[in-house]
Coordinates of C-alpha atoms in Angstrom, one line a residue:
Chain A
M19 CA -78.3 54.5 148.5
P20 CA -80.0 52.9 151.5
D21 CA -78.6 53.3 154.9
N22 CA -79.8 51.5 158.0
A23 CA -81.8 54.2 159.7
D24 CA -85.4 53.1 159.1
I25 CA -87.9 55.8 158.3
L26 CA -91.0 53.6 158.4
R27 CA -91.6 50.6 160.6
L28 CA -94.8 48.5 160.8
E29 CA -95.0 46.3 163.9
N30 CA -97.6 43.5 163.9
L31 CA -99.9 45.9 162.0
Q32 CA -103.5 44.7 161.7
V33 CA -106.5 46.0 159.9
S34 CA -109.9 44.3 160.0
F35 CA -113.2 45.5 158.7
P36 CA -116.5 44.4 160.3
M37 CA -118.7 42.5 157.9
Q38 CA -122.2 43.7 157.2
S39 CA -124.4 41.1 158.9
G40 CA -127.8 40.1 157.5
V41 CA -131.2 40.4 159.2
F42 CA -131.2 36.7 160.0
D43 CA -127.8 36.8 161.6
S44 CA -128.8 39.6 163.9
I45 CA -132.0 37.8 164.9
L46 CA -130.2 34.6 165.6
G47 CA -127.5 36.5 167.5
R48 CA -124.7 35.3 165.3
P49 CA -121.5 37.2 165.9
K50 CA -120.5 39.7 163.3
G51 CA -117.7 38.5 161.1
V52 CA -114.6 40.4 160.4
V53 CA -112.4 40.6 157.3
R54 CA -108.8 40.5 158.3
A55 CA -107.4 42.5 155.4
V56 CA -104.0 42.9 157.1
D57 CA -103.3 40.3 159.7
G58 CA -100.2 41.3 161.6
I59 CA -97.4 42.4 159.3
N60 CA -93.9 43.5 160.2
L61 CA -92.1 45.6 157.7
N62 CA -89.5 48.4 157.7
V63 CA -88.3 50.8 155.1
N64 CA -85.0 52.6 155.3
R65 CA -84.2 56.1 154.1
G66 CA -83.5 56.1 150.4
E67 CA -84.7 52.5 150.0
I68 CA -87.2 51.1 147.6
V69 CA -89.2 48.3 149.1
A70 CA -91.7 46.4 146.9
L71 CA -94.8 44.9 148.3
V72 CA -95.8 42.0 146.0
G73 CA -99.0 39.9 146.1
E74 CA -102.1 38.9 144.3
S75 CA -105.3 40.9 144.4
G76 CA -106.9 40.4 147.8
S77 CA -103.5 40.0 149.6
G78 CA -104.0 43.2 151.5
K79 CA -101.1 45.1 149.9
T80 CA -103.3 48.1 149.0
T81 CA -104.7 48.3 152.5
V82 CA -101.1 48.5 153.9
G83 CA -100.6 51.5 151.6
R84 CA -103.8 53.1 152.8
V85 CA -102.8 52.6 156.4
I86 CA -99.5 54.3 155.9
T87 CA -101.1 57.2 154.2
K88 CA -103.7 57.4 157.1
L89 CA -106.7 56.8 154.9
V90 CA -107.5 53.7 157.0
Q91 CA -107.0 53.4 160.8
P92 CA -105.2 50.2 161.8
T93 CA -107.1 48.0 164.3
G94 CA -103.9 46.7 165.9
G95 CA -100.1 46.9 166.0
R96 CA -98.0 50.0 165.5
L97 CA -97.1 52.4 162.7
L98 CA -93.9 54.2 163.4
F99 CA -92.7 57.0 161.2
D100 CA -89.2 58.3 161.8
G101 CA -89.4 57.0 165.3
E102 CA -92.7 58.6 166.0
D103 CA -95.8 56.5 166.8
M104 CA -98.5 57.5 164.2
T105 CA -100.8 54.5 164.9
T106 CA -103.7 56.5 166.3
T107 CA -103.1 60.0 165.0
H108 CA -106.0 61.3 163.1
G109 CA -107.7 64.6 162.1
F110 CA -106.5 66.7 159.2
S111 CA -104.8 69.4 161.3
T112 CA -102.8 67.1 163.5
L113 CA -101.8 65.1 160.5
R114 CA -100.5 68.1 158.6
P115 CA -96.8 67.6 159.5
Y116 CA -97.1 63.9 158.5
R117 CA -98.9 64.7 155.2
H118 CA -96.0 67.0 154.5
R119 CA -93.6 64.0 154.7
V120 CA -95.7 61.1 153.4
Q121 CA -97.4 61.2 150.0
M122 CA -99.0 58.7 147.6
I123 CA -99.0 57.9 143.9
F124 CA -102.2 56.3 142.7
Q125 CA -102.7 53.5 140.2
D126 CA -105.4 55.1 138.1
A127 CA -104.4 58.7 137.4
Y128 CA -107.6 59.4 135.7
Q129 CA -109.6 58.7 138.8
A130 CA -107.1 60.4 141.1
L131 CA -107.5 63.8 139.4
N132 CA -110.6 65.8 139.9
P133 CA -112.1 66.3 136.4
R134 CA -113.0 69.9 137.2
H135 CA -109.5 71.0 138.5
T136 CA -106.7 72.2 136.2
V137 CA -103.3 70.6 136.4
F138 CA -102.0 73.7 138.3
D139 CA -104.8 73.4 140.9
A140 CA -104.2 69.6 141.3
V141 CA -100.5 70.0 141.9
A142 CA -100.9 73.1 144.0
E143 CA -103.5 71.6 146.3
P144 CA -101.1 70.1 148.9
L145 CA -99.1 73.3 149.0
R146 CA -102.2 75.3 149.7
S147 CA -103.8 72.8 152.2
L148 CA -100.6 72.3 154.1
R149 CA -99.8 76.1 153.9
L150 CA -96.3 75.5 152.6
V151 CA -96.1 78.6 150.5
E152 CA -96.5 82.3 151.4
N153 CA -97.4 83.9 148.1
R154 CA -98.5 83.2 144.5
A155 CA -95.0 83.5 143.1
Q156 CA -93.7 80.8 145.4
L157 CA -96.6 78.6 144.6
T158 CA -96.1 78.9 140.8
E159 CA -92.4 78.2 141.3
R160 CA -92.9 75.1 143.4
V161 CA -95.6 73.8 141.0
S162 CA -93.4 74.4 137.9
E163 CA -90.5 72.7 139.6
A164 CA -92.6 69.6 140.5
L165 CA -94.0 69.3 137.0
S166 CA -90.6 69.5 135.3
T167 CA -89.2 67.0 137.8
A168 CA -92.0 64.6 136.9
G169 CA -91.1 65.1 133.2
L170 CA -93.7 67.6 132.0
N171 CA -91.8 70.3 130.2
P172 CA -92.2 73.1 129.8
P173 CA -94.4 73.1 132.9
Q174 CA -96.3 76.4 132.0
E175 CA -97.8 74.6 129.0
F176 CA -99.7 72.2 131.3
F177 CA -100.9 74.7 134.0
A178 CA -104.3 75.4 132.4
R179 CA -105.0 71.9 131.1
F180 CA -107.7 69.7 132.4
P181 CA -107.1 65.9 133.1
H182 CA -109.2 64.9 130.1
E183 CA -106.9 66.9 127.8
L184 CA -103.8 64.9 128.8
S185 CA -102.6 61.4 127.7
G186 CA -102.4 58.6 130.2
G187 CA -98.7 59.0 130.7
Q188 CA -99.0 62.8 131.2
R189 CA -101.8 62.2 133.7
Q190 CA -99.7 59.8 135.7
R191 CA -96.9 62.4 135.7
V192 CA -99.3 65.0 137.1
V193 CA -100.1 62.6 139.9
V194 CA -96.4 62.0 140.5
A195 CA -95.8 65.8 140.5
G196 CA -98.6 66.2 143.0
A197 CA -96.9 63.8 145.4
L198 CA -93.4 65.4 144.9
V199 CA -94.4 69.0 145.2
V200 CA -94.3 68.9 149.0
K201 CA -90.8 67.3 148.9
P202 CA -91.8 64.3 150.9
D203 CA -89.4 61.8 152.6
F204 CA -91.6 58.8 151.9
I205 CA -93.9 57.9 149.0
V206 CA -96.4 55.0 148.8
A207 CA -96.7 54.1 145.1
D208 CA -99.7 51.9 144.6
E209 CA -99.3 50.1 141.2
P210 CA -98.1 53.4 139.7
V211 CA -97.4 51.9 136.2
S212 CA -99.9 49.1 135.8
M213 CA -102.3 51.2 133.7
L214 CA -99.6 52.5 131.4
D215 CA -98.0 51.5 128.1
V216 CA -94.8 49.7 128.4
S217 CA -92.7 52.5 126.9
I218 CA -94.2 55.1 129.4
R219 CA -93.7 52.6 132.2
A220 CA -90.0 52.7 131.8
Q221 CA -89.9 56.5 131.9
I222 CA -92.0 56.7 135.1
L223 CA -90.0 54.0 136.8
Q224 CA -86.7 55.8 135.8
A225 CA -88.2 59.1 137.2
L226 CA -88.9 57.4 140.5
I227 CA -85.4 55.9 140.7
D228 CA -83.9 59.2 139.9
L229 CA -85.9 60.9 142.7
R230 CA -84.7 58.3 145.2
D231 CA -81.1 58.9 144.2
K232 CA -81.5 62.7 144.2
Y233 CA -83.5 63.3 147.3
R234 CA -82.9 60.1 149.3
L235 CA -86.6 59.4 149.1
A236 CA -87.9 56.2 150.5
L237 CA -90.5 54.3 148.4
L238 CA -93.0 51.6 149.1
F239 CA -93.8 50.2 145.7
I240 CA -97.0 48.2 145.7
T241 CA -97.3 45.8 142.7
H242 CA -98.5 42.4 141.6
D243 CA -95.7 42.1 139.2
L244 CA -92.7 40.3 140.6
P245 CA -90.3 41.0 137.7
L246 CA -91.2 44.7 137.9
A247 CA -90.5 44.6 141.7
W248 CA -87.1 43.0 141.0
L249 CA -86.3 45.8 138.5
I250 CA -87.0 48.7 140.8
A251 CA -86.7 47.5 144.4
D252 CA -83.8 47.0 146.8
R253 CA -85.9 44.6 148.9
I254 CA -89.1 42.7 148.2
A255 CA -91.8 41.7 150.7
V256 CA -94.3 39.0 149.4
M257 CA -97.7 39.2 150.9
Y258 CA -100.3 36.5 151.0
L259 CA -103.7 36.9 152.6
G260 CA -102.8 39.7 155.0
R261 CA -99.3 38.4 156.0
V262 CA -95.8 38.9 154.7
V263 CA -94.8 35.3 153.8
E264 CA -91.3 36.1 152.6
I265 CA -89.0 39.1 152.6
G266 CA -85.5 39.6 151.4
S267 CA -83.3 41.4 148.9
A268 CA -84.7 41.7 145.4
D269 CA -82.2 39.2 144.0
D270 CA -82.8 36.6 146.8
I271 CA -86.6 36.7 146.4
T272 CA -86.7 36.5 142.6
L273 CA -83.7 34.1 142.1
Y274 CA -83.6 32.0 145.3
P275 CA -87.1 32.1 146.7
R276 CA -87.7 29.9 149.8
H277 CA -91.4 30.1 150.1
P278 CA -93.6 28.0 147.8
Y279 CA -95.9 30.9 147.2
T280 CA -93.0 33.1 146.0
V281 CA -91.9 30.3 143.8
A282 CA -95.4 29.9 142.4
L283 CA -95.6 33.7 141.8
R284 CA -92.3 33.6 140.0
N285 CA -93.3 30.7 137.8
S286 CA -96.6 32.4 136.9
T287 CA -94.6 35.1 135.2
P288 CA -92.9 34.1 131.9
Q289 CA -90.2 36.8 132.0
V290 CA -88.3 35.5 135.0
R291 CA -85.3 33.1 134.4
R292 CA -86.2 29.6 135.1
D293 CA -82.7 28.3 135.9
A294 CA -83.1 28.6 139.7
G295 CA -84.6 25.7 141.6
S296 CA -88.3 25.9 141.2
G297 CA -89.3 22.9 143.2
G298 CA -91.4 21.6 140.4
I299 CA -94.2 24.1 141.1
Q300 CA -96.1 25.3 138.1
A301 CA -98.6 28.2 137.9
L302 CA -100.8 28.9 140.9
Q303 CA -104.1 27.1 141.1
G304 CA -107.3 28.7 142.4
E305 CA -107.7 32.1 144.0
V306 CA -106.8 33.7 147.3
P307 CA -109.3 32.5 149.9
S308 CA -111.6 35.1 151.5
A309 CA -109.9 37.2 154.2
A310 CA -113.1 36.6 156.3
R311 CA -112.2 32.8 156.5
V312 CA -108.5 32.5 156.8
P313 CA -107.6 28.8 156.6
K314 CA -106.3 27.0 159.7
G315 CA -102.6 26.4 160.0
C316 CA -100.5 27.9 157.2
R317 CA -102.7 30.2 155.3
F318 CA -101.2 29.0 152.0
H319 CA -101.7 25.3 152.5
P320 CA -104.9 24.8 150.5
R321 CA -103.1 26.0 147.4
C322 CA -99.6 24.7 148.2
P323 CA -98.4 21.6 146.3
L324 CA -95.9 20.8 149.0
A325 CA -98.3 21.0 152.0
F326 CA -98.1 18.2 154.6
D327 CA -99.8 17.5 157.9
R328 CA -98.0 20.1 160.0
C329 CA -99.0 22.9 157.5
R330 CA -102.7 22.1 158.1
Q331 CA -102.3 22.3 161.9
E332 CA -99.7 25.0 162.8
E333 CA -99.0 28.3 161.2
P334 CA -95.2 28.8 160.6
S335 CA -93.6 32.0 161.8
A336 CA -91.0 33.8 159.8
I337 CA -87.5 32.2 160.1
E338 CA -84.2 33.5 158.9
V339 CA -83.1 31.6 155.8
G340 CA -80.2 33.9 154.8
P341 CA -78.9 37.3 155.5
Q342 CA -81.9 39.7 155.7
H343 CA -84.0 36.9 154.2
L344 CA -87.0 35.6 156.1
S345 CA -89.5 33.0 155.0
A346 CA -92.7 31.8 156.8
C347 CA -92.6 28.1 155.7
W348 CA -92.0 24.8 157.5
L349 CA -89.9 23.7 154.6
A350 CA -87.7 26.8 154.5
K351 CA -85.1 25.5 157.0
Chain B
M20 CA -99.4 82.0 137.1
S21 CA -98.3 84.1 134.1
E22 CA -100.5 86.4 132.1
G23 CA -100.5 83.9 129.2
T24 CA -101.6 81.0 131.3
V25 CA -104.5 83.0 132.8
Q26 CA -105.6 83.8 129.3
S27 CA -105.4 80.3 128.0
L28 CA -107.3 79.1 131.1
S29 CA -110.2 81.5 130.5
R30 CA -110.1 80.5 126.8
I31 CA -110.4 76.8 127.7
R32 CA -113.3 77.6 130.0
A33 CA -115.0 79.7 127.3
R34 CA -114.6 76.9 124.9
A35 CA -116.1 74.4 127.3
I36 CA -119.1 76.7 128.0
K37 CA -119.6 77.3 124.3
G38 CA -119.7 73.5 123.6
F39 CA -122.1 73.0 126.4
L40 CA -124.5 75.7 125.2
R41 CA -124.3 74.4 121.6
Q42 CA -125.4 71.0 122.8
L43 CA -128.1 72.3 125.1
L44 CA -129.5 74.5 122.3
G45 CA -129.5 71.6 119.9
H46 CA -132.2 70.2 122.1
G47 CA -135.7 70.9 120.6
G48 CA -137.4 71.0 124.0
A49 CA -134.7 73.4 125.4
Q50 CA -135.3 75.8 122.5
L51 CA -139.1 75.9 123.1
G52 CA -138.6 76.2 126.9
L53 CA -136.1 79.0 126.6
V54 CA -138.2 81.0 124.1
C55 CA -141.2 80.7 126.4
L56 CA -139.1 81.6 129.5
V57 CA -137.5 84.7 127.8
F58 CA -141.0 85.9 126.9
F59 CA -142.4 85.6 130.4
V60 CA -139.2 87.0 132.0
A61 CA -139.5 90.1 129.7
V62 CA -143.1 90.6 130.7
A63 CA -142.3 90.2 134.4
A64 CA -139.4 92.6 134.1
M65 CA -141.4 95.5 132.8
P66 CA -145.2 95.2 133.2
N67 CA -145.6 98.9 133.7
I68 CA -144.1 99.7 130.3
L69 CA -146.1 97.0 128.5
V70 CA -149.5 97.3 130.1
G71 CA -149.4 100.3 132.5
P72 CA -149.6 100.3 136.3
L73 CA -151.5 97.6 138.1
Q74 CA -155.3 98.3 137.9
T75 CA -157.5 98.3 141.0
A76 CA -161.2 98.4 141.4
I77 CA -160.9 102.2 141.4
T78 CA -158.7 102.6 138.4
A79 CA -160.5 99.9 136.4
T80 CA -161.0 100.9 132.7
G81 CA -163.7 98.5 131.4
D82 CA -167.1 97.0 131.8
F83 CA -167.7 94.0 134.1
L84 CA -166.7 90.7 132.7
A85 CA -166.4 92.0 129.1
P86 CA -165.2 89.4 126.6
P87 CA -161.9 90.0 124.7
S88 CA -162.0 93.0 122.4
G89 CA -159.7 95.4 120.6
Q90 CA -159.5 97.6 123.8
H91 CA -159.1 94.7 126.3
L92 CA -157.2 91.9 124.5
L93 CA -158.0 89.4 127.3
G94 CA -161.3 90.9 128.4
T95 CA -162.0 92.3 131.8
D96 CA -162.8 90.9 135.3
D97 CA -165.8 91.2 137.6
V98 CA -164.9 94.7 138.7
G99 CA -163.8 95.9 135.2
R100 CA -160.0 95.5 135.5
D101 CA -158.1 94.5 132.3
V102 CA -157.1 90.9 132.6
L103 CA -154.0 91.4 130.4
N104 CA -152.9 94.0 132.9
L105 CA -153.4 91.6 135.8
V106 CA -151.8 88.7 134.2
A107 CA -148.7 90.7 133.2
H108 CA -148.3 92.0 136.8
G109 CA -149.0 88.5 138.1
A110 CA -146.0 87.2 136.1
R111 CA -143.7 89.2 138.2
I112 CA -145.1 88.0 141.5
S113 CA -145.4 84.3 140.4
L114 CA -141.9 84.1 138.9
T115 CA -140.2 86.0 141.8
I116 CA -141.9 83.7 144.4
A117 CA -140.9 80.6 142.4
L118 CA -137.3 81.6 141.9
L119 CA -136.7 82.7 145.4
A120 CA -138.3 79.6 146.8
T121 CA -136.1 77.5 144.5
V122 CA -132.9 79.3 145.7
I123 CA -133.9 78.6 149.3
S124 CA -134.5 74.9 148.6
L125 CA -131.4 74.5 146.5
I126 CA -129.2 76.0 149.2
V127 CA -130.8 74.0 152.1
G128 CA -131.0 70.8 150.0
T129 CA -127.4 71.0 148.8
I130 CA -126.0 71.7 152.3
V131 CA -128.0 68.9 153.9
G132 CA -127.4 66.4 151.1
I133 CA -123.6 66.9 150.9
T134 CA -123.2 66.9 154.7
A135 CA -125.3 63.7 155.1
G136 CA -123.6 61.9 152.2
Y137 CA -120.1 62.9 153.1
F138 CA -120.0 62.3 156.8
G139 CA -122.4 59.3 156.8
G140 CA -123.1 57.5 160.2
W141 CA -125.3 59.2 162.6
V142 CA -125.1 62.6 160.9
D143 CA -126.6 60.9 157.8
V144 CA -129.2 59.1 159.8
W145 CA -130.5 62.2 161.6
L146 CA -130.3 64.6 158.6
M147 CA -132.2 62.0 156.5
R148 CA -134.9 61.6 159.1
L149 CA -135.3 65.4 159.1
T150 CA -135.4 65.3 155.3
D151 CA -138.1 62.6 155.5
F152 CA -140.1 64.8 157.8
F153 CA -140.1 67.8 155.4
F154 CA -140.7 65.3 152.5
V155 CA -144.1 64.4 153.9
V156 CA -145.2 67.7 155.4
P157 CA -148.0 69.0 153.2
S158 CA -147.1 72.5 152.0
F159 CA -150.8 73.6 152.4
V160 CA -150.9 72.7 156.1
L161 CA -147.5 74.3 156.8
A162 CA -148.6 77.5 155.0
L163 CA -151.9 77.6 156.9
V164 CA -150.1 77.2 160.2
I165 CA -147.3 79.7 159.5
T166 CA -149.2 82.5 157.8
P167 CA -151.3 83.7 160.8
V168 CA -148.2 83.5 163.0
V169 CA -146.1 85.7 160.7
L170 CA -149.0 88.1 160.1
E171 CA -149.4 88.4 163.9
V172 CA -145.7 89.1 164.3
M173 CA -145.2 91.4 161.3
G174 CA -148.6 93.0 161.0
R175 CA -150.4 92.9 157.6
G176 CA -148.8 96.1 156.4
G177 CA -145.2 95.3 157.1
E178 CA -142.6 94.3 154.5
I179 CA -139.9 91.7 154.7
L180 CA -137.2 92.1 152.1
G181 CA -139.6 94.0 149.9
F182 CA -142.3 91.3 150.1
R183 CA -145.6 91.6 151.9
P184 CA -145.7 89.1 154.8
S185 CA -148.1 86.7 153.2
L186 CA -146.0 86.4 150.0
F187 CA -142.9 86.0 152.2
V188 CA -144.6 83.2 154.0
I189 CA -145.4 81.5 150.7
I190 CA -141.8 81.8 149.6
V191 CA -140.5 80.3 152.9
V192 CA -143.2 77.5 152.9
I193 CA -142.4 76.5 149.3
G194 CA -138.6 76.6 150.0
L195 CA -139.1 74.5 153.2
T196 CA -141.2 71.8 151.5
S197 CA -139.2 71.3 148.3
W198 CA -135.6 71.0 149.6
A199 CA -136.1 67.4 150.7
F200 CA -136.1 66.2 147.2
I201 CA -132.9 68.0 146.3
A202 CA -131.2 66.8 149.5
R203 CA -131.9 63.2 148.6
V204 CA -130.6 63.5 145.0
I205 CA -127.4 65.4 146.3
R206 CA -126.8 62.9 149.0
S207 CA -126.9 59.9 146.7
Q208 CA -124.5 61.6 144.3
T209 CA -122.2 62.6 147.2
L210 CA -122.1 58.9 148.4
S211 CA -120.7 57.9 145.0
L212 CA -118.4 60.9 144.6
K213 CA -116.8 60.6 148.1
E214 CA -115.5 57.1 147.1
R215 CA -113.6 58.4 144.1
T216 CA -109.9 58.3 144.3
F217 CA -109.5 62.1 143.9
V218 CA -111.1 62.5 147.4
D219 CA -108.4 60.2 148.8
R220 CA -105.8 62.2 147.0
A221 CA -107.2 65.4 148.5
R222 CA -107.1 63.9 151.9
I223 CA -103.5 62.9 151.5
A224 CA -102.8 66.4 150.2
G225 CA -104.0 67.6 153.7
S226 CA -107.3 69.1 152.7
S227 CA -110.0 69.5 155.4
D228 CA -113.4 68.0 155.2
T229 CA -115.0 71.3 154.4
S230 CA -112.4 72.0 151.7
I231 CA -113.0 68.5 150.1
M232 CA -116.8 69.1 150.2
V233 CA -116.6 72.6 148.7
R234 CA -113.7 72.2 146.3
H235 CA -114.0 68.6 145.2
I236 CA -117.5 67.4 145.6
L237 CA -119.6 70.5 145.0
P238 CA -118.2 71.3 141.5
N239 CA -119.0 67.7 140.5
L240 CA -122.6 68.2 141.7
V241 CA -123.4 71.2 139.5
P242 CA -125.1 69.1 136.8
Q243 CA -127.5 67.6 139.4
I244 CA -128.2 70.9 141.0
A245 CA -128.9 72.7 137.8
A246 CA -131.1 70.0 136.3
N247 CA -133.1 69.4 139.4
G248 CA -133.3 73.2 140.2
A249 CA -135.2 73.7 137.0
L250 CA -137.7 71.0 138.0
V251 CA -138.0 72.5 141.4
V252 CA -139.0 75.9 139.9
A253 CA -141.8 74.3 137.9
N254 CA -143.0 72.6 141.1
A255 CA -142.7 75.9 143.0
I256 CA -144.9 77.7 140.5
Y257 CA -147.4 74.9 140.8
I258 CA -147.5 75.0 144.6
E259 CA -147.6 78.8 144.6
T260 CA -150.6 78.7 142.4
S261 CA -152.4 76.2 144.5
L262 CA -151.7 78.1 147.7
S263 CA -152.9 81.3 146.2
F264 CA -156.0 79.6 144.8
L265 CA -156.9 78.5 148.3
G266 CA -156.8 82.1 149.3
L267 CA -153.3 82.3 150.9
G268 CA -152.1 84.8 148.4
D269 CA -152.1 88.6 148.8
P270 CA -154.9 90.4 146.9
L271 CA -152.7 93.6 146.8
Q272 CA -149.9 91.8 145.0
P273 CA -151.9 89.3 142.9
S274 CA -150.1 86.3 141.4
W275 CA -151.6 84.0 138.8
G276 CA -152.9 81.8 141.5
T277 CA -154.6 84.7 143.2
L278 CA -156.2 85.6 139.9
L279 CA -157.5 82.1 139.4
S280 CA -158.9 82.2 142.9
L281 CA -160.6 85.6 142.2
A282 CA -162.0 84.3 138.9
Q283 CA -163.4 81.2 140.6
R284 CA -165.0 83.3 143.3
A285 CA -166.5 85.7 140.7
G286 CA -168.2 82.6 139.2
A287 CA -166.2 83.0 135.9
A288 CA -166.7 79.4 135.0
S289 CA -170.5 79.4 135.4
V290 CA -171.0 82.7 133.5
G291 CA -168.8 81.6 130.7
A292 CA -166.0 84.1 131.3
W293 CA -163.3 81.7 129.9
W294 CA -160.8 84.5 129.4
Y295 CA -160.7 85.3 133.1
L296 CA -159.9 81.7 134.1
G297 CA -158.0 80.8 130.9
A298 CA -155.4 83.6 130.8
P299 CA -153.7 82.9 134.2
G300 CA -154.2 79.2 133.8
I301 CA -152.4 79.0 130.5
C302 CA -149.6 81.2 131.9
V303 CA -149.0 78.8 134.8
L304 CA -149.0 75.8 132.4
M305 CA -146.6 77.4 130.0
V306 CA -144.0 78.5 132.5
S307 CA -144.1 75.2 134.4
L308 CA -143.7 73.4 131.1
A309 CA -140.8 75.7 130.1
F310 CA -138.9 74.9 133.2
V311 CA -139.6 71.1 132.9
L312 CA -138.4 71.2 129.3
I313 CA -135.2 73.1 130.3
G314 CA -134.6 70.8 133.3
N315 CA -134.9 67.7 131.1
A316 CA -132.6 69.2 128.5
L317 CA -130.0 70.1 131.2
D318 CA -130.3 66.5 132.5
D319 CA -129.7 65.1 129.0
T320 CA -126.8 67.4 128.3
F321 CA -125.0 66.7 131.6
N322 CA -125.6 62.9 131.2
P323 CA -122.1 61.5 131.2
R324 CA -122.9 59.0 128.5
R325 CA -123.7 61.8 126.1
R326 CA -121.5 64.7 127.1
V327 CA -118.4 65.9 125.3
I328 CA -116.3 66.8 128.3
P329 CA -116.0 63.9 130.8

């Protein structure tokens, strides 16, 4: 169960990508635009805690995951892991100790496995690259252990298989095993079940929860599915256009949301109970605006049915609306 | 890994290779190309057994420019040498030059292509400008410039890796002028492969750039390398023939191109000695065609839309 020593902390983290400018723009000397994929988010994850990051496509949730796994360098803010500043660390050899502790589970297991590597090689890769084993026997033992923890039994049966010889669920388990094999402290799971059948979903989710309970593993669970987040997570952070707009315990966020966007997200999914106050908001209209042109004022105001003058002028900052429950809305007070 | 697993792994590999070969051999063009190639490789492998040692003006056995007969199946040349004998020995020289030049161009092209595609940025820009340079350098001019230099350094009688200097120059020149095409193909494929999720996963697994290029990207490039390699061989044979025809070959180790050049100088066309020009000419045509057919068949077989194993 979670305790209060945080293992991961993001402080005002920003990621922006320069936009490709056209020939005309460069001739006319127009400044290059930037896409603010992540626009200053604060988030912490405690040991043994599962935090879900929820948002529509384009909200920047995947970029957050890629920053934490050091696939993308942040352009501002800080990334602290276990008290250590990892913001600017780069290079595969300096990152080795970090890779040993932080792993990732990918959405599309078929894409995440090299079609020309066997299951054994795929799972053994981190052990070999990070030089965590001394001999072949140890390697085989660790790989077998990871495969059976991920629910592939007996593991020996799967060693020589290629990804195209496995079912979708089995492939996802191989990806899970590849993340577990180094015994990490923290896993970023980017939509790990969105490509799977409902029956297999439950098994994978149960496997993740078991791991958390067994190894005190912390998880950042990235998803677009609010009910799923409520099911697996201890806390939920709702992201919109590069910012966290509301964060709180899983129950608070799903049952007593205080931000109109969270309410809209909840109402867009038929599974959630509708007895809590929904503020009369129905399903969301339109799409997330481009991160290259973030609206002035509150970034949600063009789609918000409750928007008033102040929302168009000033951006609200996160305010405490309950214990451990923050919402960035002028109406949240 | 246990004994059983190793066995099943090799069994799976064997099955995949078998399936691949079956599909490749189901291709009409590939069958024709392979038959043709096997024939010429056999000739090139043992010319001494098939037609005896290479004839010279001194050991020549026939009349001057005698038409094909029972004794000289492909006639004789202007000094009385048997054309069949010359063509069979020429096969060895032509094929060796073409294959070695292809190996050089595949190695250089693949290394440059993967490095440029994977690292991108200024590495890509500079490597691609270098590639452009070799793309447009005419092989004839390069050969004409390099040959005298190498001959000066090595002397006409010297040998480099078993090749007389002028042949070695031809190998290097063909290798240097044909890798640019491979590098472009490999680069474009690498650009798409490096965006695949399994490369991200390898990076999170702690793999170095070199290891990602060698263990993840290179195996996925094998189809492109194989298919284009066959096309490069065909092109190399063609360039070798042209260079030798212009007199850059070595008369003591005559290739098909050298023979064509000798035939032309002997006035074979004007005196109607069709066998002297035709024999090496048809050989060049058939071997080039064989490699093109095999290359196209490999391309078809590796095509992701048609292949059995994704």
